[in-house]
Short mmCIF file of C-alpha atoms in Angstrom, two decimals:
data_model
loop_
_atom_site.label_atom_id
_atom_site.label_comp_id
_atom_site.label_asym_id
_atom_site.label_seq_id
_atom_site.Cartn_x
_atom_site.Cartn_y
_atom_site.Cartn_z
CA MET A 1 -36.96 101.56 -32.04
CA LYS A 2 -35.37 98.23 -32.88
CA ARG A 3 -36.33 95.40 -30.53
CA ALA A 4 -33.51 93.09 -29.52
CA PHE A 5 -34.20 89.37 -29.95
CA GLU A 6 -33.84 87.43 -26.74
CA GLU A 7 -33.97 83.62 -26.75
CA PRO A 8 -36.03 82.36 -23.88
CA GLU A 9 -34.17 80.27 -21.27
CA THR A 10 -36.68 77.50 -21.71
CA GLU A 11 -35.35 76.85 -25.23
CA GLN A 12 -31.64 76.52 -24.17
CA ALA A 13 -32.16 73.84 -21.42
CA PRO A 14 -33.26 71.01 -23.73
CA LYS A 15 -30.07 71.33 -25.81
CA GLN A 16 -27.84 71.02 -22.73
CA LYS A 17 -29.76 67.97 -21.47
CA SER A 18 -29.57 66.31 -24.86
CA LYS A 19 -25.76 66.67 -24.88
CA LYS A 20 -25.52 65.08 -21.44
CA ASN A 21 -27.70 62.18 -22.55
CA ILE A 22 -25.47 61.62 -25.57
CA TYR A 23 -22.37 61.49 -23.36
CA ILE A 24 -24.05 59.03 -21.01
CA ILE A 25 -25.08 56.78 -23.88
CA ILE A 26 -21.57 56.89 -25.38
CA GLY A 27 -20.09 55.98 -21.96
CA ILE A 28 -22.45 53.05 -21.57
CA VAL A 29 -21.62 51.78 -25.05
CA LEU A 30 -17.88 52.01 -24.37
CA LEU A 31 -18.29 50.20 -21.04
CA LEU A 32 -20.27 47.43 -22.69
CA ALA A 33 -17.64 47.16 -25.41
CA ILE A 34 -14.87 46.81 -22.82
CA LEU A 35 -16.79 44.15 -20.90
CA ALA A 36 -17.58 42.28 -24.06
CA GLY A 37 -13.95 42.41 -25.13
CA GLY A 38 -12.78 41.04 -21.77
CA GLY A 39 -15.30 38.22 -21.91
CA TYR A 40 -14.19 37.32 -25.41
CA TYR A 41 -10.55 37.32 -24.31
CA ASN A 42 -11.33 34.99 -21.42
CA PHE A 43 -13.30 32.73 -23.74
CA VAL A 44 -10.42 32.53 -26.21
CA LEU A 45 -7.93 31.94 -23.40
CA ARG A 46 -10.07 29.14 -21.98
CA GLN A 47 -10.30 27.56 -25.40
CA ASP A 48 -6.52 27.68 -25.72
CA LEU A 49 -6.05 26.07 -22.29
CA ASP A 50 -8.58 23.37 -23.05
CA ALA A 51 -6.74 22.62 -26.26
CA ILE A 52 -3.52 21.80 -24.38
CA PRO A 53 -3.14 17.98 -24.16
CA LEU A 54 -3.04 16.69 -20.58
CA ASP A 55 -0.39 14.24 -19.43
CA SER A 56 -2.24 11.14 -18.22
CA GLY A 57 0.38 10.63 -15.51
CA ALA A 58 0.16 14.14 -14.16
CA THR A 59 -1.40 14.78 -10.78
CA ALA A 60 -2.58 17.83 -8.89
CA VAL A 61 -0.18 17.18 -6.00
CA GLY A 62 3.29 18.59 -6.37
CA GLY A 63 6.09 16.04 -6.03
CA PHE A 64 3.85 13.05 -6.94
CA GLU A 65 3.69 13.48 -10.71
CA ASN A 66 4.33 9.76 -11.33
CA ALA A 67 1.87 8.47 -8.72
CA ASP A 68 -1.29 6.62 -9.60
CA PRO A 69 -4.11 9.20 -9.24
CA LYS A 70 -6.01 6.77 -7.00
CA ASP A 71 -3.04 6.75 -4.61
CA LEU A 72 -3.61 10.46 -3.97
CA GLU A 73 -7.16 10.05 -2.75
CA GLU A 74 -8.16 9.69 0.91
CA ALA A 75 -8.75 6.45 2.83
CA ASP A 76 -9.18 5.62 6.52
CA GLY A 77 -6.11 3.38 6.47
CA TRP A 78 -3.82 5.94 4.85
CA SER A 79 -1.86 8.82 6.30
CA SER A 80 -2.37 12.21 4.67
CA ILE A 81 -0.04 13.20 1.84
CA ASP A 82 1.58 15.81 4.10
CA GLU A 83 2.16 13.26 6.87
CA TYR A 84 3.67 10.82 4.41
CA ALA A 85 5.95 13.49 2.93
CA HIS A 86 7.08 14.45 6.44
CA TRP A 87 7.96 10.91 7.56
CA ASN A 88 8.98 9.35 4.26
CA ASN A 89 12.75 9.58 4.72
CA ALA A 90 12.55 8.40 8.33
CA ILE A 91 10.68 5.21 7.38
CA PHE A 92 11.94 4.25 3.93
CA THR A 93 15.61 4.83 4.51
CA ILE A 94 17.28 3.00 1.61
CA PRO A 95 16.69 2.84 -2.17
CA GLU A 96 15.35 -0.74 -2.01
CA TYR A 97 12.03 0.65 -0.74
CA GLU A 98 11.56 3.24 -3.49
CA ASN A 99 9.49 0.91 -5.68
CA ILE A 100 6.82 0.39 -3.01
CA PRO A 101 3.67 2.07 -4.43
CA LEU A 102 2.46 5.22 -2.69
CA ARG A 103 -0.77 3.60 -1.43
CA TYR A 104 1.17 1.08 0.66
CA ARG A 105 3.65 3.71 1.83
CA ARG A 106 0.77 5.81 3.17
CA GLY A 107 -0.67 2.75 4.92
CA ILE A 108 2.70 1.92 6.48
CA THR A 109 3.18 5.54 7.53
CA LYS A 110 -0.15 5.52 9.37
CA ILE A 111 0.81 2.27 11.16
CA PHE A 112 4.15 3.73 12.23
CA MET A 113 2.46 6.91 13.45
CA GLY A 114 -0.36 5.10 15.24
CA ASN A 115 2.02 2.76 17.07
CA SER A 116 4.57 5.45 18.04
CA TYR A 117 7.34 3.78 16.03
CA LEU A 118 8.55 7.19 14.92
CA GLU A 119 8.21 9.03 18.22
CA PRO A 120 8.91 6.64 21.12
CA SER A 121 6.32 6.69 23.90
CA GLY A 122 7.15 5.14 27.28
CA ASP A 123 8.14 1.48 27.11
CA LYS A 124 6.30 0.76 23.86
CA PRO A 125 8.41 -1.33 21.44
CA ILE A 126 9.91 0.43 18.45
CA TYR A 127 10.02 -1.18 15.01
CA LYS A 128 11.70 -0.10 11.80
CA PHE A 129 12.56 -1.40 8.35
CA THR A 130 15.95 -3.05 7.97
CA ARG A 131 18.72 -0.97 6.48
CA ILE A 132 20.59 -4.02 5.18
CA LYS A 133 20.17 -3.85 1.40
CA ASP A 134 20.38 -7.59 0.73
CA ARG A 135 17.81 -8.26 3.44
CA ALA A 136 15.49 -5.42 2.41
CA LYS A 137 14.57 -7.24 -0.81
CA SER A 138 12.90 -9.99 1.24
CA VAL A 139 10.93 -8.04 3.84
CA PHE A 140 7.86 -7.21 1.72
CA CYS A 141 5.71 -9.01 -0.85
CA TYR A 142 2.30 -8.75 -2.51
CA GLY A 143 -0.59 -11.05 -3.40
CA ASN A 144 -4.31 -11.70 -3.32
CA PHE A 145 -3.93 -13.18 0.15
CA THR A 146 -7.63 -13.03 1.10
CA ASP A 147 -8.62 -14.61 -2.24
CA ARG A 148 -10.96 -11.78 -3.28
CA HIS A 149 -12.80 -11.95 -6.59
CA ASP A 150 -12.28 -8.23 -7.28
CA ALA A 151 -8.50 -8.29 -6.85
CA ASP A 152 -6.39 -6.63 -9.55
CA ASN A 153 -2.94 -5.11 -9.88
CA TRP A 154 -3.98 -2.00 -7.92
CA ASN A 155 -5.68 -3.54 -4.89
CA LYS A 156 -3.41 -6.43 -4.04
CA GLU A 157 -2.54 -6.93 -0.38
CA MET A 158 0.92 -6.38 1.05
CA ALA A 159 2.90 -8.20 3.73
CA PHE A 160 5.92 -6.53 5.29
CA LEU A 161 8.41 -7.24 8.06
CA VAL A 162 9.77 -4.72 10.53
CA GLU A 163 12.55 -5.25 13.06
CA LYS A 164 12.31 -4.52 16.76
CA ASN A 165 14.81 -2.19 18.37
CA ASP A 166 16.33 -5.13 20.29
CA TYR A 167 17.79 -6.24 16.92
CA GLN A 168 16.65 -9.80 17.68
CA SER A 169 12.87 -9.78 17.15
CA SER A 170 10.51 -8.74 14.38
CA ALA A 171 6.86 -8.45 13.42
CA ILE A 172 4.86 -9.05 10.29
CA TRP A 173 1.97 -6.89 9.09
CA ILE A 174 -0.48 -7.70 6.31
CA ILE A 175 -2.49 -4.76 4.94
CA SER A 176 -4.89 -4.08 2.11
CA ALA A 177 -4.18 -1.58 -0.67
CA LYS A 178 -6.10 1.03 1.35
CA GLY A 179 -4.16 0.39 4.54
CA ASP A 180 -6.69 -1.83 6.35
CA ILE A 181 -4.82 -4.04 8.84
CA LEU A 182 -5.53 -7.72 8.12
CA PHE A 183 -2.94 -9.44 10.31
CA TRP A 184 -0.14 -8.80 12.79
CA LYS A 185 2.21 -11.22 14.50
CA GLU A 186 5.41 -10.78 16.48
CA TYR A 187 8.34 -13.17 16.09
CA SER A 188 10.27 -13.15 19.34
CA SER A 189 14.03 -13.71 18.93
CA GLU A 190 13.56 -14.29 15.20
CA LEU A 191 14.46 -12.23 12.14
CA PRO A 192 12.76 -14.08 9.26
CA LEU A 193 12.50 -13.29 5.57
CA ILE A 194 9.31 -13.50 3.53
CA ASN A 195 8.15 -14.13 -0.02
CA SER A 196 4.77 -14.88 -1.60
CA PHE A 197 3.41 -17.88 -3.46
CA LYS A 198 0.45 -18.26 -5.79
CA LYS A 199 -2.86 -20.02 -5.33
CA GLY A 200 -2.56 -23.66 -6.40
CA GLN A 201 1.14 -23.95 -5.59
CA LYS A 202 1.94 -27.11 -3.62
CA ILE A 203 2.50 -26.62 0.11
CA PHE A 204 2.21 -28.62 3.31
CA MET A 205 -0.93 -27.99 5.33
CA ASP A 206 -2.45 -30.50 7.74
CA GLU A 207 -0.02 -33.37 7.11
CA MET A 208 3.31 -34.21 5.53
CA LYS A 209 1.76 -34.24 2.10
CA LEU A 210 1.95 -31.54 -0.56
CA VAL A 211 -1.45 -30.09 -1.54
CA PRO A 212 -2.52 -27.11 -3.73
CA ALA A 213 -2.69 -23.86 -1.77
CA PRO A 214 -6.30 -22.57 -1.52
CA ALA A 215 -5.16 -18.94 -1.97
CA ASP A 216 -2.09 -16.80 -2.46
CA GLY A 217 0.05 -17.01 0.66
CA ILE A 218 3.23 -15.96 2.39
CA ILE A 219 6.30 -18.01 3.26
CA VAL A 220 8.00 -16.95 6.49
CA LYS A 221 11.52 -18.38 6.54
CA ASN A 222 13.85 -18.47 9.54
CA LYS A 223 17.31 -19.99 9.82
CA SER A 224 16.01 -23.41 10.80
CA SER A 225 12.29 -23.38 9.95
CA LYS A 226 9.78 -22.32 7.34
CA TYR A 227 6.06 -21.58 7.66
CA ALA A 228 3.22 -20.73 5.29
CA LEU A 229 0.58 -18.15 6.17
CA ILE A 230 -2.77 -18.91 4.52
CA TYR A 231 -6.00 -16.94 4.94
CA ASN A 232 -8.84 -18.84 6.60
CA LYS A 233 -12.15 -17.58 5.20
CA GLY A 234 -14.05 -19.18 8.06
CA THR A 235 -12.20 -17.49 10.92
CA LYS A 236 -11.20 -14.39 8.88
CA THR A 237 -7.58 -14.66 9.96
CA PHE A 238 -4.33 -16.23 8.80
CA ASP A 239 -3.38 -19.77 9.80
CA THR A 240 0.21 -20.98 10.09
CA TYR A 241 1.39 -24.23 8.51
CA TYR A 242 4.83 -25.71 9.04
CA GLN A 243 6.72 -26.46 5.84
CA TYR A 244 8.88 -29.56 5.98
CA SER A 245 12.38 -29.56 4.54
CA ASP A 246 13.72 -32.32 2.29
CA SER A 247 15.91 -33.62 5.10
CA GLU A 248 12.94 -33.80 7.49
CA ILE A 249 10.92 -35.74 4.94
CA ALA A 250 13.86 -38.12 4.36
CA GLU A 251 14.24 -38.65 8.09
CA ALA A 252 10.52 -39.26 8.52
CA THR A 253 10.52 -41.77 5.67
CA ALA A 254 13.53 -43.58 7.12
CA ALA A 255 11.96 -43.60 10.58
CA GLU A 256 8.90 -45.40 9.20
CA GLU A 257 11.11 -48.17 7.83
CA VAL A 258 13.36 -48.58 10.88
CA PRO A 259 10.80 -50.24 13.22
CA TYR A 260 10.13 -52.98 10.65
CA VAL A 261 13.84 -53.74 10.23
CA GLU A 262 14.43 -53.83 14.00
CA GLU A 263 11.40 -56.06 14.45
CA LEU A 264 12.72 -58.45 11.83
CA GLU A 265 16.13 -58.54 13.51
CA ASP A 266 14.50 -59.21 16.87
CA ILE A 267 12.53 -62.08 15.44
CA THR A 268 15.67 -63.55 13.86
CA ILE A 269 17.61 -63.29 17.12
CA ASP A 270 14.78 -64.82 19.13
CA SER A 271 14.48 -67.65 16.65
CA ALA A 272 18.20 -68.35 16.78
CA GLN A 273 18.19 -68.39 20.56
CA THR A 274 15.16 -70.71 20.59
CA ASN A 275 16.79 -73.14 18.16
CA THR A 276 20.01 -73.13 20.19
CA GLY A 277 18.07 -73.97 23.30
CA ASP A 278 16.30 -76.86 21.59
CA ASN A 279 19.59 -78.29 20.35
CA GLU A 280 20.98 -78.29 23.81
#
């Protein structure tokens, strides 16, 4: 009788397990290959992006591509970029203000917001920039007004004039590049113009005699008068000095000579009268 050959079950199981292990290994290898390929792609892409030349004037804030990057930072005296963008057209209403750097615009915006110039509150006075184009050119100026040793083109100080809603009065503000308020003064019933002058320029200070200015300063000019604002390092504020006109100097010079002439005439008259009396 012929015996049939039967393969034990214990010999078939290892073959099935070995096939499963092979599939698992192949899957792992494929997964690793995919991950490696993705990482390589990202690396190449990053290299390509890094190779793109950056525009030095570009910024990360949309709409301010031409702004100085430092103007987009944060400072206690500045409004936020969003606040500035919201109020920009309400404050700087005519093209003559477009060249004011963003740092000063943000400082001005914060002043307007903090003093309710944009949203009237009770009886508080409202101020705004003039909309007269010829006048707008003379309502702001820049300089190293506090005579700092670290001053440069970026951190100069700014003076600007705003007009009261009575259309008769105004106020001057002086701020730093980061919006710190250095000076404020109201001019009641006056609408002056301003411009700056350099340190060493001749001005009148304590007397009717021209002397070199100790620092950059501001000329405040009204219809019939002119003043210089100069920073006082001792008191940490701005002092006002009247600036004499040519006609005032001429009048003062003539006035000094008049008493001598009158005195001479009086002496002559008295002498004539005395001589007449003696002759009689």
